[in-house]
PDB file of C-alpha atoms and ligand atoms in Angstrom:
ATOM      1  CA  UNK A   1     -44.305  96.210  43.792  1.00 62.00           C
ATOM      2  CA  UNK A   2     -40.884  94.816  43.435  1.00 90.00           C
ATOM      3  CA  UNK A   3     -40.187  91.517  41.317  1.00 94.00           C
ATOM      4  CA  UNK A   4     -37.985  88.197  42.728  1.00 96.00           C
ATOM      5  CA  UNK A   5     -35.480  88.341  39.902  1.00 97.00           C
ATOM      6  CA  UNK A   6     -31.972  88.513  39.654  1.00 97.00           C
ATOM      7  CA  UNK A   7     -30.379  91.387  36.591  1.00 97.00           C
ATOM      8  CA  UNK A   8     -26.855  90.646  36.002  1.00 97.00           C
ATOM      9  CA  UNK A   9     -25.314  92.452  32.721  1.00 97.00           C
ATOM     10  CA  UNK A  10     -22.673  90.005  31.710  1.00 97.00           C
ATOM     11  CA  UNK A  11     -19.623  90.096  30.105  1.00 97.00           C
ATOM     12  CA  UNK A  12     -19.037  90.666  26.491  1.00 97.00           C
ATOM     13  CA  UNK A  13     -19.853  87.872  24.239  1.00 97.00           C
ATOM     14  CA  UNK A  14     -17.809  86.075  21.258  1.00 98.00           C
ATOM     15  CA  UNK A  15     -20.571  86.561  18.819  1.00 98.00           C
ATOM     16  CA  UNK A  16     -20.435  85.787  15.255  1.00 98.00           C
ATOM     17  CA  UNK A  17     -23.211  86.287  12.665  1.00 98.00           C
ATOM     18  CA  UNK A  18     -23.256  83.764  10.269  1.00 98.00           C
ATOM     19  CA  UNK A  19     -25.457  83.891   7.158  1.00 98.00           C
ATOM     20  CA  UNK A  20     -25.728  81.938   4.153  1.00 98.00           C
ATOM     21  CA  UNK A  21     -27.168  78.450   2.832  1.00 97.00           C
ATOM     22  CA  UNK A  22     -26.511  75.549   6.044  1.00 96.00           C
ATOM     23  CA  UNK A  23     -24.961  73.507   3.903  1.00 96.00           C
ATOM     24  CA  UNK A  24     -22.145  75.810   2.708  1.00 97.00           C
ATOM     25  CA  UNK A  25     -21.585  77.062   6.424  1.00 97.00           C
ATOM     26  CA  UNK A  26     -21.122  73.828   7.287  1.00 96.00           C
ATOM     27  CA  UNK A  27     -18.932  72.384   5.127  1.00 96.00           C
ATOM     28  CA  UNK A  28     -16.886  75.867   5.430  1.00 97.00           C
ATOM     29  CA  UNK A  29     -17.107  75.527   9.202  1.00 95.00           C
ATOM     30  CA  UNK A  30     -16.423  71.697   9.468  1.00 89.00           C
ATOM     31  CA  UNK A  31     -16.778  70.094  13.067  1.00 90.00           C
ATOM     32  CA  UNK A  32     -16.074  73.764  15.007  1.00 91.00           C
ATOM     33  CA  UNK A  33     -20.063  74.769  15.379  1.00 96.00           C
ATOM     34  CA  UNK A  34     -22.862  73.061  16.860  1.00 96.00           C
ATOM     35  CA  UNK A  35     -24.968  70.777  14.989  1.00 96.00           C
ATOM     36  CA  UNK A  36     -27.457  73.555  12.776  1.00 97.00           C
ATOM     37  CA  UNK A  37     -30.601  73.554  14.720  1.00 97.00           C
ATOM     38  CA  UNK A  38     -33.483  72.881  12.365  1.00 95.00           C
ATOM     39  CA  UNK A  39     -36.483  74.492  13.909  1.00 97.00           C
ATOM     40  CA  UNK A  40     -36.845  78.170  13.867  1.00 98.00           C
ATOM     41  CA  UNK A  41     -35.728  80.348  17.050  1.00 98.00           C
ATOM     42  CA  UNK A  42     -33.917  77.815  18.774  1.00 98.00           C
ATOM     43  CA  UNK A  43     -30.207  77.242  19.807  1.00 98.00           C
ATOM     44  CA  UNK A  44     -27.937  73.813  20.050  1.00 97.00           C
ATOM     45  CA  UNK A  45     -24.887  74.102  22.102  1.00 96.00           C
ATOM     46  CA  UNK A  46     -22.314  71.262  22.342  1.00 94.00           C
ATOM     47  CA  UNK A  47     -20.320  72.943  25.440  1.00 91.00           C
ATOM     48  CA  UNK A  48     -17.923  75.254  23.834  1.00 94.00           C
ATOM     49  CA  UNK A  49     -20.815  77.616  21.594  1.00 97.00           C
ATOM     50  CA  UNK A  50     -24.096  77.752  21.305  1.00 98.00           C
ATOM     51  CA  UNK A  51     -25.949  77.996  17.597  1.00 98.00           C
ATOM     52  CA  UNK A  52     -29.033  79.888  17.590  1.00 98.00           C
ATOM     53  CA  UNK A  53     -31.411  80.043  14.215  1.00 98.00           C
ATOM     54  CA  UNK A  54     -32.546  83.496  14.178  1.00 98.00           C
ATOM     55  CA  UNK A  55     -33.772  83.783  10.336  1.00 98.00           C
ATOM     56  CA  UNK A  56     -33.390  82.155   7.264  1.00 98.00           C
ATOM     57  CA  UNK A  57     -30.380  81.601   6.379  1.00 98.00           C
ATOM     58  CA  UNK A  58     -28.987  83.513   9.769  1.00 98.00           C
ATOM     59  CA  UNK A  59     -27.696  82.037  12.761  1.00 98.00           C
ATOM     60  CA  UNK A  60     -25.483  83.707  15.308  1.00 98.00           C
ATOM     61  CA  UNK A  61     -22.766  82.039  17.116  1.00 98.00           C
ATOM     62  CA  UNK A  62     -22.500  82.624  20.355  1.00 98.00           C
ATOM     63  CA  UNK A  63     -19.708  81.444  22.845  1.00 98.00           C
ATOM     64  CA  UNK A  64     -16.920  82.922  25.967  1.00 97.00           C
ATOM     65  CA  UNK A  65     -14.896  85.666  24.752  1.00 98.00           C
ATOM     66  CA  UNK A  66     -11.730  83.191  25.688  1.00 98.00           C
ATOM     67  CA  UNK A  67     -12.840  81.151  22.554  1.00 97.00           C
ATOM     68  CA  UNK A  68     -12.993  84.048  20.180  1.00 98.00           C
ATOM     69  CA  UNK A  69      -9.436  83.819  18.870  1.00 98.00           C
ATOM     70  CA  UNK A  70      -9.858  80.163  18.405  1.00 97.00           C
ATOM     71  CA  UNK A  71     -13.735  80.639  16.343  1.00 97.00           C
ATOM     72  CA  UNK A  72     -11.937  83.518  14.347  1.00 97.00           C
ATOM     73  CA  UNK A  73      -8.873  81.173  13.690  1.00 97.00           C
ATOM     74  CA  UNK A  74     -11.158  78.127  12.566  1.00 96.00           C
ATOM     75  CA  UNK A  75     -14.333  80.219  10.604  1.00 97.00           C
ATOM     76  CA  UNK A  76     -11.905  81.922   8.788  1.00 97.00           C
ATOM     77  CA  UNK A  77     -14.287  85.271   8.179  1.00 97.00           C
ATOM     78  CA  UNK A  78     -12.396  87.308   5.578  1.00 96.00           C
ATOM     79  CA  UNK A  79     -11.156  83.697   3.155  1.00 97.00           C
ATOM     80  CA  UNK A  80     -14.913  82.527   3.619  1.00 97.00           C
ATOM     81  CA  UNK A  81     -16.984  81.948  -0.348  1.00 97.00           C
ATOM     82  CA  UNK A  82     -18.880  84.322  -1.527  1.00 97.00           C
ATOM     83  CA  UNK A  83     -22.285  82.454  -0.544  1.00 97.00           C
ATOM     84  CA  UNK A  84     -21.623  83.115   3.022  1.00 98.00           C
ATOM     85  CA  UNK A  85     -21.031  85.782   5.355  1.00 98.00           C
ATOM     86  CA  UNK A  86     -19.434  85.237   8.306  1.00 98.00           C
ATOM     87  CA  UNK A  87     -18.879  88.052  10.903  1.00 98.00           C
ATOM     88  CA  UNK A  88     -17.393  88.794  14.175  1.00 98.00           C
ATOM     89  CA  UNK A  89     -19.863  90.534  15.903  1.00 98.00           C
ATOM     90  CA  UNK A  90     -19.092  90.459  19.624  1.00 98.00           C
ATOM     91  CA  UNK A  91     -18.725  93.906  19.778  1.00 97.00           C
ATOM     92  CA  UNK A  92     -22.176  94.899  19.543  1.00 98.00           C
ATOM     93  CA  UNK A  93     -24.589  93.269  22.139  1.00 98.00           C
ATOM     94  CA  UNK A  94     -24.569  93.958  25.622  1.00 98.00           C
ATOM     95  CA  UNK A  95     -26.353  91.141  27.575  1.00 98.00           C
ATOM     96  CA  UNK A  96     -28.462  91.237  30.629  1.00 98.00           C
ATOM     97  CA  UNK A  97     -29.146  87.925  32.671  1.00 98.00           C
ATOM     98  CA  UNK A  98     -32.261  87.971  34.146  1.00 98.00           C
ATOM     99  CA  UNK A  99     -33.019  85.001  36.340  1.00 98.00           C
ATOM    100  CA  UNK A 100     -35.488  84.062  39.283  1.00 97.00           C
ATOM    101  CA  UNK A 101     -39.120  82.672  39.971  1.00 97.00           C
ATOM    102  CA  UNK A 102     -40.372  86.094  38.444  1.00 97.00           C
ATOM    103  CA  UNK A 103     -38.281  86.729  35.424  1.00 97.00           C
ATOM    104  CA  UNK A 104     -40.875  85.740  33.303  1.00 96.00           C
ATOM    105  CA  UNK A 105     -42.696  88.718  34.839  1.00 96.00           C
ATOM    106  CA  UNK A 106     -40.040  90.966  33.828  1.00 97.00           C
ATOM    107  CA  UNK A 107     -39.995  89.718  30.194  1.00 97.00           C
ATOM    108  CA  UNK A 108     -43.553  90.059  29.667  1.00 97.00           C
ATOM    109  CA  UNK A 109     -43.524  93.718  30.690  1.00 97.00           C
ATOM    110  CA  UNK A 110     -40.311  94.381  28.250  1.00 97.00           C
ATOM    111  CA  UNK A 111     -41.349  92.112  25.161  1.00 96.00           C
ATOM    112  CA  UNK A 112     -44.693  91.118  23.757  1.00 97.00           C
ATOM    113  CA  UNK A 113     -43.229  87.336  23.036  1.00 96.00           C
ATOM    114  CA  UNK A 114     -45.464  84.608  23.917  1.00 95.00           C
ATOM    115  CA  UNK A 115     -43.105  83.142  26.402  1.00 96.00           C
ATOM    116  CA  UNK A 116     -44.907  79.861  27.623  1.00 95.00           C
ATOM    117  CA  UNK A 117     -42.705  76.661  27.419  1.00 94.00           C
ATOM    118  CA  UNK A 118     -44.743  75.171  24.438  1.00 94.00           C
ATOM    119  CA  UNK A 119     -44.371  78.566  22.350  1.00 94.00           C
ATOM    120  CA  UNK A 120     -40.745  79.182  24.087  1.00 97.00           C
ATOM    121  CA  UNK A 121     -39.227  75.889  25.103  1.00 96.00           C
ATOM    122  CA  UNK A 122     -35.714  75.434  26.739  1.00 96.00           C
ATOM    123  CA  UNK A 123     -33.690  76.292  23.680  1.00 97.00           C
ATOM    124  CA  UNK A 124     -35.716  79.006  22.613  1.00 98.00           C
ATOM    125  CA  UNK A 125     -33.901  82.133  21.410  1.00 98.00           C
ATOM    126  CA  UNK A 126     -35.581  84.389  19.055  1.00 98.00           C
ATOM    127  CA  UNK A 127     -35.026  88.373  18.076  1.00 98.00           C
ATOM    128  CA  UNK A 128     -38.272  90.382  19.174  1.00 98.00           C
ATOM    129  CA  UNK A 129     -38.859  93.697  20.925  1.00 97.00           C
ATOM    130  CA  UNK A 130     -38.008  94.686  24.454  1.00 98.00           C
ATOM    131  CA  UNK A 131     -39.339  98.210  25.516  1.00 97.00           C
ATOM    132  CA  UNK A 132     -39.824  99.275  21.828  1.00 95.00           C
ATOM    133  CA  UNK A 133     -36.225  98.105  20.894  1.00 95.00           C
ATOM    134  CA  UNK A 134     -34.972  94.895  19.047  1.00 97.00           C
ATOM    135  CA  UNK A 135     -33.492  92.458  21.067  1.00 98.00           C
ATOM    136  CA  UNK A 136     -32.309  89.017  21.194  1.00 98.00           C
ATOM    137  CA  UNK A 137     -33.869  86.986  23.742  1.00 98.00           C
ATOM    138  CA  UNK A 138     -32.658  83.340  24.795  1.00 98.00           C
ATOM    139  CA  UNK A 139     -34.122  81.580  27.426  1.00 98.00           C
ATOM    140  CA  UNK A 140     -31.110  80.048  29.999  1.00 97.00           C
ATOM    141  CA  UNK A 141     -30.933  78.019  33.416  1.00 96.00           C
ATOM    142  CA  UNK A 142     -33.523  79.664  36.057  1.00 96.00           C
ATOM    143  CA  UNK A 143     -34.666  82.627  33.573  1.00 97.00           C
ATOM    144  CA  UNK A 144     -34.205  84.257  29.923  1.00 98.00           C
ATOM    145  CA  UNK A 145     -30.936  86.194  28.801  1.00 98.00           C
ATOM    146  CA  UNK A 146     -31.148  89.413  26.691  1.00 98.00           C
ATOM    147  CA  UNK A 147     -29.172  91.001  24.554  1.00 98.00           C
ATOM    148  CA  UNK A 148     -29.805  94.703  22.743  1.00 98.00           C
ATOM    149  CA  UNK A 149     -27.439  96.734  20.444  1.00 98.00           C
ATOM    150  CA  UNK A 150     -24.352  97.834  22.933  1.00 97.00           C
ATOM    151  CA  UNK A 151     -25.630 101.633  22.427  1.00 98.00           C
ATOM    152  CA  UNK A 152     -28.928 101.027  24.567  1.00 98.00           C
ATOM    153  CA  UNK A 153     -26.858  99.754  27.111  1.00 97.00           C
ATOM    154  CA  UNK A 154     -27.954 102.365  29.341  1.00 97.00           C
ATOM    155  CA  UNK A 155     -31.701 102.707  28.780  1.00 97.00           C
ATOM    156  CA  UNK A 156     -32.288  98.737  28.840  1.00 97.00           C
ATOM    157  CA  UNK A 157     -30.244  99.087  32.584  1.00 97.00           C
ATOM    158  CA  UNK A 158     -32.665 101.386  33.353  1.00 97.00           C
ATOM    159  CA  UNK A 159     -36.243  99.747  32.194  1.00 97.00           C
ATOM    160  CA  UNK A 160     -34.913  96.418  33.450  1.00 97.00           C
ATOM    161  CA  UNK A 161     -34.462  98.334  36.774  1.00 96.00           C
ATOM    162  CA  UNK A 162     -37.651 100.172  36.648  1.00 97.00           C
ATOM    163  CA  UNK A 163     -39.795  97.048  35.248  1.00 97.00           C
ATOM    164  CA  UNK A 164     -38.211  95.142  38.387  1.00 96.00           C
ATOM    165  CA  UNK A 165     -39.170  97.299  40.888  1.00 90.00           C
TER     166      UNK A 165
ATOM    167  CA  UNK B   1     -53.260  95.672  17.771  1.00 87.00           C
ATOM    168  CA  UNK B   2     -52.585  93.011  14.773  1.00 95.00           C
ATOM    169  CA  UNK B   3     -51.221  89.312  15.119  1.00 97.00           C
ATOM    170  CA  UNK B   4     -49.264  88.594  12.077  1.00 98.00           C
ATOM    171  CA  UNK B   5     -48.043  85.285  11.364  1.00 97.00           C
ATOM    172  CA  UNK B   6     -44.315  85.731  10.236  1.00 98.00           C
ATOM    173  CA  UNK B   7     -43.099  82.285   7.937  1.00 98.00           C
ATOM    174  CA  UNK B   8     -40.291  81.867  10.048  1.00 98.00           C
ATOM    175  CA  UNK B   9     -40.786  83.350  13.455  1.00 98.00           C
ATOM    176  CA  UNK B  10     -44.858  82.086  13.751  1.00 97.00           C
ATOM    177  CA  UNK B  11     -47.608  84.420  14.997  1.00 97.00           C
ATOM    178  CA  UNK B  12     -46.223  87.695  16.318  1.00 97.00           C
ATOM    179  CA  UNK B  13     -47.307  91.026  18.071  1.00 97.00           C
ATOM    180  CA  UNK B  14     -47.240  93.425  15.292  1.00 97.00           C
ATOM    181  CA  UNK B  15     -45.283  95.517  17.394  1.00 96.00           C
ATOM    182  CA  UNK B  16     -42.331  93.641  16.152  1.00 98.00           C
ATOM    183  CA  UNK B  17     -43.024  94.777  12.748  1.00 98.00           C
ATOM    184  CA  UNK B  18     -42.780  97.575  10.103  1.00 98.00           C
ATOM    185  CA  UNK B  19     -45.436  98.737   7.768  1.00 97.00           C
ATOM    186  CA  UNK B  20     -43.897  98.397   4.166  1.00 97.00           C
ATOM    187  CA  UNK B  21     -47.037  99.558   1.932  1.00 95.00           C
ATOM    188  CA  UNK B  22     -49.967  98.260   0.105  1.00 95.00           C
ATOM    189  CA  UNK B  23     -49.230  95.755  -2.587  1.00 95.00           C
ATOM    190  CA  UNK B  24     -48.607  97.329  -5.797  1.00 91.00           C
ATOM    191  CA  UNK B  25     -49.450  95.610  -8.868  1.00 89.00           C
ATOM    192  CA  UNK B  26     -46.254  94.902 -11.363  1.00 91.00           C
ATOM    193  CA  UNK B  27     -44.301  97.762 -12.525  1.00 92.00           C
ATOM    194  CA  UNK B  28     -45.101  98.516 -16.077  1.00 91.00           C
ATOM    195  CA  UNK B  29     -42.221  99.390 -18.639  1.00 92.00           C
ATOM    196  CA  UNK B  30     -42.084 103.186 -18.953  1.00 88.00           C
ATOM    197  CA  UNK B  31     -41.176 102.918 -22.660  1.00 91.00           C
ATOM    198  CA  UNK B  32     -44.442 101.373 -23.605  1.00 93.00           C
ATOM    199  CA  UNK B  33     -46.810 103.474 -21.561  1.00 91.00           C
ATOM    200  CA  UNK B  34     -48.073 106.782 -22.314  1.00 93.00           C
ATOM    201  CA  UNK B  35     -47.097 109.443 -19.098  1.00 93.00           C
ATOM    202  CA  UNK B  36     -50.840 109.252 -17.918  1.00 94.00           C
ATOM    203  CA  UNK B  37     -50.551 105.325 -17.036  1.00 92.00           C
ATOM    204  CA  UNK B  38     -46.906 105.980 -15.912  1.00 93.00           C
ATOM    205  CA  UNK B  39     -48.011 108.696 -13.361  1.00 93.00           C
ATOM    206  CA  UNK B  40     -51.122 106.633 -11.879  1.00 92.00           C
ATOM    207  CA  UNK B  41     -48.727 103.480 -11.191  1.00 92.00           C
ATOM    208  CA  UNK B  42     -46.017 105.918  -9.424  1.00 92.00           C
ATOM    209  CA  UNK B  43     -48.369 107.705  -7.231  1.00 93.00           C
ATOM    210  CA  UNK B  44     -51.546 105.751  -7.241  1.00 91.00           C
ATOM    211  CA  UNK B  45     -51.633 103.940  -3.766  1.00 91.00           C
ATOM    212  CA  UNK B  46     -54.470 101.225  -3.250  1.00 90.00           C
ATOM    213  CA  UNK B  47     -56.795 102.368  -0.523  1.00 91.00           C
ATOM    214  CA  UNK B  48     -59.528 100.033  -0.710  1.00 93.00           C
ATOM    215  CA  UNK B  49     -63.170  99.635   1.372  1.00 96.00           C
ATOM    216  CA  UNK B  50     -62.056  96.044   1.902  1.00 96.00           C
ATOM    217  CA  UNK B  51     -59.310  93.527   1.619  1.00 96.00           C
ATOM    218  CA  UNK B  52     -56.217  94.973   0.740  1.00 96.00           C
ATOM    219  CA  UNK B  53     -52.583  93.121   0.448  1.00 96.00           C
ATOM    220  CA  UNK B  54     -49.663  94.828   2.178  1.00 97.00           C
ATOM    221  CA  UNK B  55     -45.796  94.153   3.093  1.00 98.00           C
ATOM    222  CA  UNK B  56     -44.851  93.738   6.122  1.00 98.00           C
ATOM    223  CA  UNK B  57     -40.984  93.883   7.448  1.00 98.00           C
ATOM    224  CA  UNK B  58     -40.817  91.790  10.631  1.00 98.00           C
ATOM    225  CA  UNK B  59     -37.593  93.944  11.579  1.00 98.00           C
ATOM    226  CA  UNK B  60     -37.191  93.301  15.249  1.00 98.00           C
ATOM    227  CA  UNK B  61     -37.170  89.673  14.410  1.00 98.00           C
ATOM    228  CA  UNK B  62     -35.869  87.616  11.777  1.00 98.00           C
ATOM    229  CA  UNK B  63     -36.028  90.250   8.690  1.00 98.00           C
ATOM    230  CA  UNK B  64     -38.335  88.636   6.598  1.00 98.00           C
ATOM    231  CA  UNK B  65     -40.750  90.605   4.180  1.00 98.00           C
ATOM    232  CA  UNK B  66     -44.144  89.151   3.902  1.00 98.00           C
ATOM    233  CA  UNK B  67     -47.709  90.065   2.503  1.00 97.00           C
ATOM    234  CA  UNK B  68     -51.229  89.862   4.256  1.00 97.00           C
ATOM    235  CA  UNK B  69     -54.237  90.830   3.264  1.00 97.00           C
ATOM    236  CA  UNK B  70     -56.108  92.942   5.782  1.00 97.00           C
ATOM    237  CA  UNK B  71     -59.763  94.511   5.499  1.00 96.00           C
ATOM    238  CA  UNK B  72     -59.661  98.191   6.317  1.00 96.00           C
ATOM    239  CA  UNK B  73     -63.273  98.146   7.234  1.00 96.00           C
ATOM    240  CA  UNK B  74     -62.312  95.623  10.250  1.00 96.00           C
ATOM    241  CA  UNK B  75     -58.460  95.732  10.587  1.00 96.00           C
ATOM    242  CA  UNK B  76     -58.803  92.496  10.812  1.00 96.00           C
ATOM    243  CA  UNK B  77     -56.035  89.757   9.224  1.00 97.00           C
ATOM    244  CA  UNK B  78     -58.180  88.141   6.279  1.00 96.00           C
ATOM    245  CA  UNK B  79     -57.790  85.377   3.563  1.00 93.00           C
ATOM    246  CA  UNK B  80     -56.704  86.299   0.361  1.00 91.00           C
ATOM    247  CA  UNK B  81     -59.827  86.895  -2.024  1.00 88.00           C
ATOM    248  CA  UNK B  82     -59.071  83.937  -4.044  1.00 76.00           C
ATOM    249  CA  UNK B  83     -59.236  81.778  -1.160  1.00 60.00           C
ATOM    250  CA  UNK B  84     -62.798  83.057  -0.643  1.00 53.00           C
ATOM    251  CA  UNK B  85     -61.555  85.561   2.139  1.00 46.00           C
TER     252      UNK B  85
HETATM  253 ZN1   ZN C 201     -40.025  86.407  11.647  1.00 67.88          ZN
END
């Protein structure tokens, strides 16, 4: 039986992985992120990144590759204090858009989340497991987006593929 | 299969997690125990008939450690004694 959905691996992301106390990022950061969501395993975007809060103290910033000179330029990774961490990690997720009236189908055969709107809203994104593996998983416009470590790449094609039918 | 509520992430499958061990208690000073007592902390693991407290690592999430208690006779999730679990 084949699935309605639409799998489109996108483009590498400008990712950063930012960890540390919110305050300190902040401040560090000044006005070039997102407000810091407050509720777990969700994302606020203000239309040049997106911030998702994907464990204490973590977040990962998440933007167009076009704007990772200018995020590297303004977070400053290597001069940043000693409380924080701030990484470039773009590099290592590959992401798979997965949109259409059946996605959720798809998602609930790769990931045991509980994916209904008033467990996973709009700006959910949250780190779980997709066929055995951990993944990032945000939910976007029409569908979910995933990301795995860039070195699965080729299985997560294929059980995407397979799970779709 | 267990549903383990993680402090951050809520109730998840436990398929997201890692099994980190039954819940030692404290580890005694070497210098003031005889080798006897040393020994049974470093190799004794608690294996109850009952409630037992373990770590969990929820490591394809957020990376938090946690403890539950869990009864081996039911593998189910349980209260901690104290709280009449
Ligand atoms: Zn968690």
């Amino acid at each position: 039986m084949s699935h309605d959905v639409t799998i489109t691996p996108l483009e590498t992301q400008a990712l950063f992985d930012l960890r540390g106390p919110a305050t300190v990022l902040r401040d560090w950061a000044g006005d070039s992120l997102p407000a810091f969501p407050q509720r777990p395993n969700t994302g606020s975007s203000n239309g040049r990144a997106t911030l998702m809060f994907l464990g204490p103290d973590h977040w990962i910033l998440r933007a167009d590759l076009a704007r990772e000179d200018a995020f590297e330029a303004a977070l400053r990774p290597v001069a940043a204090p000693p409380e924080i961490s701030i990484v470039r990690i773009s590099d290592t997720l590959a992401f798979f858009r997965i949109i259409g009236p059946e996605a959720g189908e798809i998602l609930s055969i790769a990931c045991p989340l509980d994916l209904h709107p008033r467990c996973f809203g709009h700006d959910a994104a949250s780190f779980t497991a997709a066929f055995g593996i951990k993944a990032l998983v945000i939910r976007c416009e029409g569908g979910f987006e995933l990301a795995v470590d860039r070195s699965y790449l080729p299985m997560m094609t294929e059980c995407l593929t397979a799970a779709a039918g | 299969m267990l549903l383990i509520t993680c402090p951050f992430c809520g109730p998840r499958n436990e398929s997201e997690f890692v099994y980190g061990g039954p819940v030692k208690p404290p580890r005694p000073d070497p210098a003031t125990r005889d080798d006897a007592e040393w020994t049974e902390w470093l190799t004794h693991v608690p294996n109850p008939v009952g409630p037992v407290e373990e770590q969990w690592w929820h490591a394809r999430g957020c990376g938090t450690w946690l403890t539950i208690w869990r009864d081996t006779r039911s593998h189910d999730i349980v209260g901690a004694p104290h709280d009449g679990g």
